Coordinates of C-alpha atoms in Angstrom, one line a residue:
X119 CA 116.0 115.1 44.0
X120 CA 117.8 113.7 47.1
X121 CA 120.8 115.8 48.3
X122 CA 123.6 114.0 50.2
X123 CA 125.3 115.9 53.0
X124 CA 129.0 116.4 52.3
X125 CA 131.0 117.6 55.4
X126 CA 133.5 120.3 54.8
X127 CA 137.2 119.8 55.0
X128 CA 137.3 121.7 58.3
X129 CA 134.5 119.6 59.8
X130 CA 136.3 116.3 58.9
X131 CA 139.4 117.5 60.6
X132 CA 137.5 118.2 63.8
X133 CA 136.0 114.7 63.7
X134 CA 139.5 113.2 63.4
X135 CA 141.1 115.3 66.2
X136 CA 138.7 114.0 68.9
X137 CA 139.8 110.3 68.8
X138 CA 143.5 111.3 68.3
X139 CA 143.3 113.4 71.4
X140 CA 141.7 110.6 73.3
X141 CA 144.4 108.2 72.1
X142 CA 147.1 110.7 73.3
X143 CA 145.5 110.9 76.7
X144 CA 145.5 107.0 77.0
X145 CA 149.1 106.8 75.9
X146 CA 150.1 109.5 78.4
X147 CA 148.3 107.7 81.2
X148 CA 149.9 104.3 80.3
X149 CA 153.3 106.0 80.2
X150 CA 152.9 107.4 83.6
X151 CA 151.7 104.1 85.1
X152 CA 154.6 102.4 86.9
X153 CA 156.0 99.1 85.6
X154 CA 154.9 96.2 87.8
X155 CA 157.6 94.9 90.1
X156 CA 158.8 91.3 90.1
X157 CA 156.8 90.6 93.2
X158 CA 153.7 92.2 91.8
X159 CA 154.0 90.1 88.6
X160 CA 154.2 86.9 90.7
X161 CA 151.1 87.9 92.8
X162 CA 149.2 88.9 89.7
X163 CA 149.7 85.5 88.0
X164 CA 149.2 83.7 91.3
X165 CA 152.2 81.4 91.3
X166 CA 155.9 81.4 92.3
X167 CA 158.1 79.4 89.9
X168 CA 161.1 77.9 91.7
X169 CA 163.9 76.1 89.8
X170 CA 165.4 73.2 91.6
X171 CA 167.4 69.9 91.2
X172 CA 165.4 67.0 92.7
X173 CA 167.4 65.2 95.3
X174 CA 167.3 64.1 98.9
X175 CA 168.6 67.5 99.9
X176 CA 166.1 69.5 97.9
X177 CA 162.8 68.0 96.7
X178 CA 161.7 64.3 96.8
X179 CA 158.5 62.3 97.4
X180 CA 157.3 60.5 100.5
X181 CA 153.9 59.1 101.5
X182 CA 152.4 62.6 101.8
X183 CA 153.7 63.8 98.4
X184 CA 156.5 66.2 97.7
X185 CA 158.8 67.1 100.6
X186 CA 162.4 68.0 101.2
X187 CA 164.2 71.0 102.8
X188 CA 164.0 73.2 99.7
X189 CA 160.4 72.2 99.0
X190 CA 159.2 73.0 102.5
X191 CA 161.1 76.4 102.5
X192 CA 159.8 77.3 99.1
X193 CA 156.2 76.2 99.9
X194 CA 156.3 78.3 103.0
X195 CA 157.5 81.3 101.0
X196 CA 154.8 80.8 98.4
X197 CA 152.1 80.6 101.1
X198 CA 153.5 83.7 102.7
X199 CA 153.0 85.5 99.3
X200 CA 149.6 84.1 98.9
X201 CA 150.4 82.2 95.7
X202 CA 150.8 78.7 94.4
X203 CA 154.2 77.0 94.3
X204 CA 155.3 75.8 90.8
X205 CA 158.5 73.7 90.6
X206 CA 160.7 73.8 87.6
X207 CA 162.9 70.6 87.9
X208 CA 166.2 70.8 86.1
X209 CA 169.3 68.6 86.0
X210 CA 172.3 71.0 86.5
X211 CA 173.3 74.2 88.1
X212 CA 173.9 75.8 84.7
X213 CA 170.3 75.0 83.8
X214 CA 169.2 76.6 87.1
X215 CA 171.1 79.7 86.4
X216 CA 169.8 80.1 82.9
X217 CA 166.2 79.5 84.0
X218 CA 166.5 82.4 86.5
X219 CA 168.3 84.7 84.1
X220 CA 165.9 84.1 81.2
X221 CA 162.9 84.7 83.4
X222 CA 161.6 81.0 83.3
X223 CA 162.0 80.8 87.1
X224 CA 161.6 83.5 89.8
X225 CA 164.4 82.0 91.9
X226 CA 166.6 78.9 92.2
X227 CA 166.4 76.8 95.4
X228 CA 168.7 73.8 95.1
X229 CA 171.0 73.6 98.2
X230 CA 173.3 76.2 96.5
X231 CA 176.2 77.6 98.3
X232 CA 175.8 81.4 98.8
X233 CA 177.8 83.2 96.2
X234 CA 177.9 80.4 93.6
X235 CA 178.2 81.9 90.1
X236 CA 177.6 85.4 91.6
X237 CA 179.8 86.8 88.9
X238 CA 177.4 85.5 86.3
X239 CA 174.5 87.8 87.4
X240 CA 172.9 86.0 90.4
X241 CA 172.0 87.7 93.7
X242 CA 172.0 85.4 96.7
X243 CA 169.7 85.6 99.8
X244 CA 170.7 85.4 103.4
X245 CA 171.7 81.8 104.2
X246 CA 169.1 79.6 105.8
X247 CA 171.4 76.6 106.6
X248 CA 175.1 76.1 107.1
X249 CA 177.1 73.2 105.8
X250 CA 180.7 72.0 105.6
X251 CA 182.5 70.8 102.5
X252 CA 183.9 67.3 103.2
X253 CA 186.6 65.2 101.5
X254 CA 185.1 61.7 101.1
X255 CA 187.0 58.4 100.8
X256 CA 186.3 54.7 100.9
X257 CA 186.8 52.8 104.1
X258 CA 189.7 50.5 103.9
X259 CA 191.7 53.0 101.8
X260 CA 194.1 55.6 103.0
X261 CA 192.3 58.3 104.9
X262 CA 193.2 61.8 103.7
X263 CA 193.8 64.4 106.4
X264 CA 195.0 67.3 104.3
X265 CA 195.1 68.7 100.8
X266 CA 198.7 67.3 100.5
X267 CA 197.2 63.8 100.7
X268 CA 195.1 64.4 97.6
X269 CA 198.1 65.1 95.3
X270 CA 198.5 62.5 92.6
X271 CA 195.1 60.9 93.4
X272 CA 191.9 61.0 91.4
X273 CA 189.5 63.5 92.8
X274 CA 186.0 64.3 91.5
X275 CA 183.6 67.3 92.1
X276 CA 180.2 68.2 90.8
X277 CA 180.0 70.7 87.9
X278 CA 178.5 74.0 88.6
X279 CA 179.4 74.0 92.3
X280 CA 182.0 76.1 94.2
X281 CA 183.9 72.9 94.9
X282 CA 185.9 73.3 91.7
X283 CA 186.7 76.9 92.6
X284 CA 187.9 75.8 96.0
X285 CA 190.3 73.3 94.5
X286 CA 191.5 75.7 91.9
X287 CA 192.4 78.2 94.6
X288 CA 194.0 75.5 96.7
X289 CA 196.1 74.4 93.7
X290 CA 198.2 77.5 94.0
X291 CA 199.9 76.1 97.2
X292 CA 199.4 72.4 96.2
X293 CA 200.5 72.1 92.5
X294 CA 200.0 68.4 92.5
X295 CA 196.3 68.7 93.1
X296 CA 194.3 67.4 90.1
X297 CA 190.6 67.0 89.9
X298 CA 187.8 66.0 87.5
X299 CA 184.6 67.9 87.1
X300 CA 181.5 65.7 86.6
X301 CA 179.0 67.3 84.4
X302 CA 175.3 67.1 85.4
X303 CA 176.2 64.8 88.3
X304 CA 174.3 64.4 91.6
X305 CA 175.8 64.0 95.0
X306 CA 174.8 60.3 94.8
X307 CA 176.6 59.9 91.5
X308 CA 179.8 61.5 92.9
X309 CA 179.7 59.2 95.9
X310 CA 179.1 56.2 93.7
X311 CA 182.3 56.9 91.8
X312 CA 184.3 56.4 95.0
X313 CA 182.3 53.4 96.1
X314 CA 182.9 51.7 92.7
X315 CA 186.6 52.5 92.7
X316 CA 186.5 54.9 89.8
X317 CA 187.9 57.7 92.0
X318 CA 189.9 58.0 95.2
X319 CA 188.3 61.0 96.7
X320 CA 185.4 63.4 96.2
X321 CA 184.1 66.7 97.6
X322 CA 180.5 66.8 99.0
X323 CA 178.6 69.0 101.3
X324 CA 177.8 67.7 104.8
X325 CA 174.0 67.9 104.3
X326 CA 174.3 65.6 101.3
X327 CA 176.5 63.2 103.3
X328 CA 174.0 63.0 106.1
X329 CA 171.2 62.2 103.6
X330 CA 173.3 59.5 101.8
X331 CA 175.4 58.1 104.6
X332 CA 173.2 55.1 105.3
X333 CA 173.0 54.3 101.5
X334 CA 176.8 54.4 101.3
X335 CA 178.0 52.8 104.6
X336 CA 181.5 52.1 103.2
X337 CA 182.3 55.7 102.6
X338 CA 183.5 58.2 105.2
X339 CA 184.7 61.8 105.6
X340 CA 188.5 62.2 105.7
X341 CA 188.6 65.8 106.6
X342 CA 186.7 69.1 106.3
X343 CA 187.9 71.4 103.5
X344 CA 185.7 74.4 104.4
X345 CA 183.4 75.0 107.3
X346 CA 180.1 76.9 107.9
X347 CA 179.2 77.8 104.3
X348 CA 175.7 79.1 103.9
X349 CA 173.1 77.6 101.6
X350 CA 170.9 80.3 100.0
X351 CA 168.4 81.1 97.2
X352 CA 169.5 82.7 93.9
X353 CA 167.8 85.5 92.1
X354 CA 168.4 87.4 88.9
X355 CA 170.6 90.4 89.8
X356 CA 169.2 92.5 86.9
X357 CA 165.7 92.4 88.2
X358 CA 164.3 94.8 90.8
X359 CA 164.8 93.7 94.4
X360 CA 161.1 93.4 95.4
X361 CA 161.1 89.6 95.3
X362 CA 164.6 89.3 96.8
X363 CA 163.7 91.6 99.7
X364 CA 160.5 89.6 100.3
X365 CA 162.5 86.5 100.5
X366 CA 165.0 88.1 102.8
X367 CA 162.2 89.0 105.2
X368 CA 160.7 85.5 105.0
X369 CA 164.1 83.8 105.6
X370 CA 165.0 86.1 108.4
X371 CA 161.7 85.5 110.1
X372 CA 161.8 81.7 109.9
X373 CA 165.3 81.7 111.3
X374 CA 164.2 83.9 114.2
X375 CA 161.1 81.9 115.1
X376 CA 162.9 78.5 114.9
X377 CA 161.1 77.2 111.8
X378 CA 164.4 76.8 109.8
X379 CA 166.1 75.0 112.7
X380 CA 163.1 72.6 113.0
X381 CA 163.3 71.8 109.3
X382 CA 167.0 71.2 109.5
X383 CA 166.4 68.8 112.4
X384 CA 163.6 67.1 110.6
X385 CA 165.6 66.4 107.4
X386 CA 169.1 66.1 108.7
X387 CA 168.8 65.0 112.3
X388 CA 169.7 61.4 111.6
X389 CA 173.5 61.5 112.1
X390 CA 173.3 60.3 115.7
X391 CA 171.3 57.3 114.7
X392 CA 173.9 56.0 112.3
X393 CA 175.5 52.7 113.0
X394 CA 178.0 51.3 110.5
X395 CA 177.1 47.6 111.1
X396 CA 173.4 48.2 111.0
X397 CA 173.7 50.4 107.9
X398 CA 175.7 47.8 106.0
X399 CA 173.2 45.1 107.0
X400 CA 170.3 47.3 105.9
X401 CA 171.8 47.9 102.4
X402 CA 172.6 44.2 102.0
X403 CA 169.1 43.2 102.9
X404 CA 167.6 46.0 100.8
X405 CA 169.3 44.5 97.8
X406 CA 169.1 40.8 98.7
X407 CA 165.8 40.3 100.6
X408 CA 163.4 43.2 100.0
X409 CA 163.0 42.6 96.2
X410 CA 161.5 39.2 97.1
X411 CA 158.6 40.8 98.9
X412 CA 158.2 44.3 97.3
X413 CA 155.2 43.2 95.2
X414 CA 153.4 41.8 98.3
X415 CA 154.1 45.0 100.3
X416 CA 152.7 47.1 97.5
X417 CA 149.6 44.9 97.1
X418 CA 148.9 45.0 100.8
X419 CA 149.5 48.7 101.0
X420 CA 147.0 49.4 98.2
X421 CA 144.4 47.3 100.0
X422 CA 145.0 48.8 103.5
X423 CA 145.7 52.4 102.4
X424 CA 149.3 52.7 103.6
X425 CA 152.6 53.6 102.0
X426 CA 154.2 50.3 101.1
X427 CA 157.5 51.6 102.4
X428 CA 155.9 52.0 105.9
X429 CA 154.9 48.3 105.8
X430 CA 158.3 47.3 104.6
X431 CA 159.9 49.4 107.5
X432 CA 157.7 47.6 110.0
X433 CA 158.7 44.2 108.6
X434 CA 162.4 45.1 108.7
X435 CA 162.0 46.1 112.4
X436 CA 160.1 42.9 113.1
X437 CA 162.1 40.3 111.2
X438 CA 164.9 41.9 109.1
X439 CA 162.7 40.7 106.1
X440 CA 163.2 37.1 107.1
X441 CA 160.0 35.2 106.4
X442 CA 161.0 32.3 108.6
X443 CA 161.9 34.4 111.7
X444 CA 160.6 33.2 115.0
X445 CA 161.0 35.0 118.4
X446 CA 161.4 33.4 121.8
X447 CA 157.9 34.5 122.6
X448 CA 156.4 32.6 119.7
X449 CA 155.6 35.3 117.2
X450 CA 156.8 34.5 113.7
X451 CA 157.0 35.5 110.1
X452 CA 157.8 38.7 108.3
X453 CA 155.4 40.8 110.4
X454 CA 156.0 38.7 113.6
X455 CA 152.4 38.0 114.2
X456 CA 151.0 36.3 117.3
X457 CA 148.8 33.2 116.9
X458 CA 145.8 35.3 118.2
X459 CA 146.4 38.1 115.7
X460 CA 146.8 35.7 112.8
X461 CA 143.6 34.0 113.7
X462 CA 141.8 37.3 114.0
X463 CA 143.1 38.4 110.6
X464 CA 142.1 35.1 109.0
X465 CA 145.4 33.7 107.9
X466 CA 146.6 30.1 108.4
X467 CA 150.3 30.3 107.8
X468 CA 152.3 33.1 109.5
X469 CA 155.5 32.1 107.7
X470 CA 153.8 32.7 104.3
X471 CA 155.1 36.2 103.2
X472 CA 152.0 37.3 101.4
X473 CA 149.7 36.2 104.2
X474 CA 151.9 37.7 106.9
X475 CA 152.2 41.1 105.1
X476 CA 148.5 41.2 104.3
X477 CA 147.5 40.4 107.9
X478 CA 150.0 42.9 109.4
X479 CA 148.7 45.6 107.1
X480 CA 145.1 44.8 107.9
X481 CA 145.7 44.8 111.6
X482 CA 147.5 48.1 111.4
X483 CA 144.6 49.5 109.5
X484 CA 142.2 48.4 112.2
X485 CA 144.3 50.1 114.9
X486 CA 144.7 53.2 112.7
X487 CA 140.9 53.4 112.3
X488 CA 140.4 53.3 116.1
X489 CA 142.7 56.3 116.7
X490 CA 140.4 59.4 117.2
X491 CA 139.8 61.1 113.9
X492 CA 140.9 64.5 115.3
X493 CA 144.5 63.3 115.5
X494 CA 146.3 64.4 112.4
X495 CA 149.0 62.7 110.4
X496 CA 151.7 61.7 110.9
X497 CA 150.9 61.5 114.6
X498 CA 148.0 59.2 113.9
X499 CA 150.2 56.6 112.2
X500 CA 152.9 56.8 114.9
X501 CA 150.3 56.1 117.5
X502 CA 148.9 53.2 115.5
X503 CA 152.4 51.7 115.3
X504 CA 152.7 52.0 119.1
X505 CA 149.4 50.2 119.5
X506 CA 150.6 47.5 117.1
X507 CA 153.5 46.9 119.4
X508 CA 151.9 47.1 122.8
X509 CA 148.1 47.2 122.3
X510 CA 145.5 49.9 122.0
X511 CA 144.6 49.9 125.7
X512 CA 148.1 50.8 126.8
X513 CA 148.3 53.5 124.2
X514 CA 145.1 55.0 125.7
X515 CA 146.7 54.8 129.2
X516 CA 149.6 56.8 127.9
X517 CA 147.3 59.4 126.3
X518 CA 145.4 59.8 129.5
X519 CA 148.6 60.3 131.5
X520 CA 149.7 62.9 128.9
X521 CA 146.4 64.9 129.3
X522 CA 146.6 64.7 133.1
X523 CA 150.1 66.1 133.0
X524 CA 149.0 69.1 131.0
X525 CA 150.2 68.1 127.5
X526 CA 148.5 67.3 124.3
X527 CA 147.2 63.6 124.1
X528 CA 146.8 64.0 120.4
X529 CA 150.4 64.8 119.7
X530 CA 152.8 61.9 119.4
X531 CA 155.8 64.0 120.6
X532 CA 154.0 64.5 123.9
X533 CA 152.5 61.0 124.2
X534 CA 155.8 59.1 123.6
X535 CA 157.4 60.7 126.6
X536 CA 154.7 59.1 128.8
X537 CA 155.2 55.6 127.4
X538 CA 158.1 55.0 129.7
X539 CA 155.8 55.7 132.7
X540 CA 153.6 52.6 131.8
X541 CA 155.9 50.3 133.7
X542 CA 156.9 52.8 136.4
X543 CA 155.6 51.6 139.8
X544 CA 154.7 55.1 140.7
X545 CA 152.1 55.3 137.9
X546 CA 150.9 51.7 137.5
X547 CA 148.0 52.2 139.9
X548 CA 146.7 55.0 137.6
X549 CA 146.6 52.8 134.5
X550 CA 143.3 51.2 133.5
X551 CA 145.0 48.5 131.4
X552 CA 147.9 47.8 133.8
X553 CA 151.7 47.9 133.3
X554 CA 153.2 47.7 129.9
X555 CA 156.7 48.0 128.3
X556 CA 156.0 51.5 126.9
X557 CA 159.6 52.4 126.5
X558 CA 160.0 49.5 124.2
X559 CA 157.1 50.7 122.1
X560 CA 158.7 54.2 121.8
X561 CA 161.9 52.6 120.6
X562 CA 159.9 50.4 118.2
X563 CA 158.2 53.5 116.6
X564 CA 161.5 55.4 116.4
X565 CA 163.2 52.5 114.6
X566 CA 160.4 52.1 112.1
X567 CA 160.4 55.8 111.4
X568 CA 164.2 55.6 110.8
X569 CA 163.8 52.6 108.4
X570 CA 161.0 54.3 106.7
X571 CA 163.2 57.4 106.1
X572 CA 165.9 55.1 104.7
X573 CA 163.5 53.4 102.3
X574 CA 162.1 56.7 101.1
X575 CA 165.7 57.8 100.4
X576 CA 166.5 54.6 98.7
X577 CA 163.3 54.8 96.6
X578 CA 164.3 58.3 95.6
X579 CA 167.9 57.4 94.9
X580 CA 169.3 56.6 91.5
X581 CA 170.8 53.2 92.5
X582 CA 168.2 51.6 94.7
X583 CA 165.2 53.4 93.2
X584 CA 165.5 51.5 90.0
X585 CA 165.7 48.2 91.8
X586 CA 162.7 48.9 93.9
X587 CA 160.8 50.2 90.9
X588 CA 161.7 47.1 88.8
X589 CA 160.4 44.7 91.4
X590 CA 157.0 46.3 91.3
X591 CA 156.3 45.5 87.7

């Protein structure tokens, strides 16, 4: 007869106590383990989530992909942390604040004035850029010079900004001040309300004005309401300060080493180039002429491997998008081709827009391919444009001079300063390809870069972007 072993009640208790003791040890260990900080959580998941409002002052797209002041700053911070940057694109400041407070974003970076909504649980970093708050009006109307001039007029501000708070405070001493808060509006939309006559005045920050000025040439600043206000990043005040302090260290460092200043100059250093007449002409031609050729620019750009807006900027510099343009030297068409270049590129009619654009793009591609491969973008493209204007040989002479004088021949910033020496009698005997109007080539490239910037802004704008998009279909 088989006998089954039956453990005693005391033996069963001993078997149960062992796993319970192990479980207790594990629980105690977990309880003693510190909770990961906000910074540790970001590094563990490998990405920094930044909430932003896409615009020309924050994040937009150019030929190299995403760019913009906030994008470059946030990308630099993510790189510093050793993680990937993930953008959460939202349409209002309220949405930005909620995303940070609910943990959907680690921080908000959207050209926010330091201290905006601080009472609602946000902690702000040290400012990385200073701006002024401007009172905008339409040229031809009465220019406001003080808050008293705004009484009884229609005044608009963006919702979720400190502008409404500024005016509410000012109303204590100016009871006639009345303003409208535009929900989910952009700086462009606020400016459009004045341009279209739906409002008399509006408040806008100076950085947004610089970005939009050429797109709204009939608007101007009446007076400055507040000066030197800092733009900053926003964090959840309830979270630990690990991420906030890391951001503080990063922003302090880039201000100290000049990175922040260089970014401000890169994105906002266009004010000195503004010309009212030229801006009005550009906007008129953007709406009246460019749509006739956008499809051709896009097709040629696809074939040649360039951003279509770069080709369009070249054509504007060459001919103001006039297909019948002829210069005193005999070049003609949208891309102002010489007879020799047209023959080399295999076209028969320089005044035919499609042929001219295709040949100009193809010729630029040939020059671009001849630039040494070690030269990085965008310097490579700027040098190709200079060669388009004055010839590859003269560009090489400028690069040789640059190297002889101890600077970098592969850096456009260094090379362009030597272009003016190409027709200097003191240097002509050092040039393999002879004298050339190098200063003219430097101006040529600068203008094309300016028009390209304007086209990028227009393409990313709400008014002109739809027009340019529609013409490509």
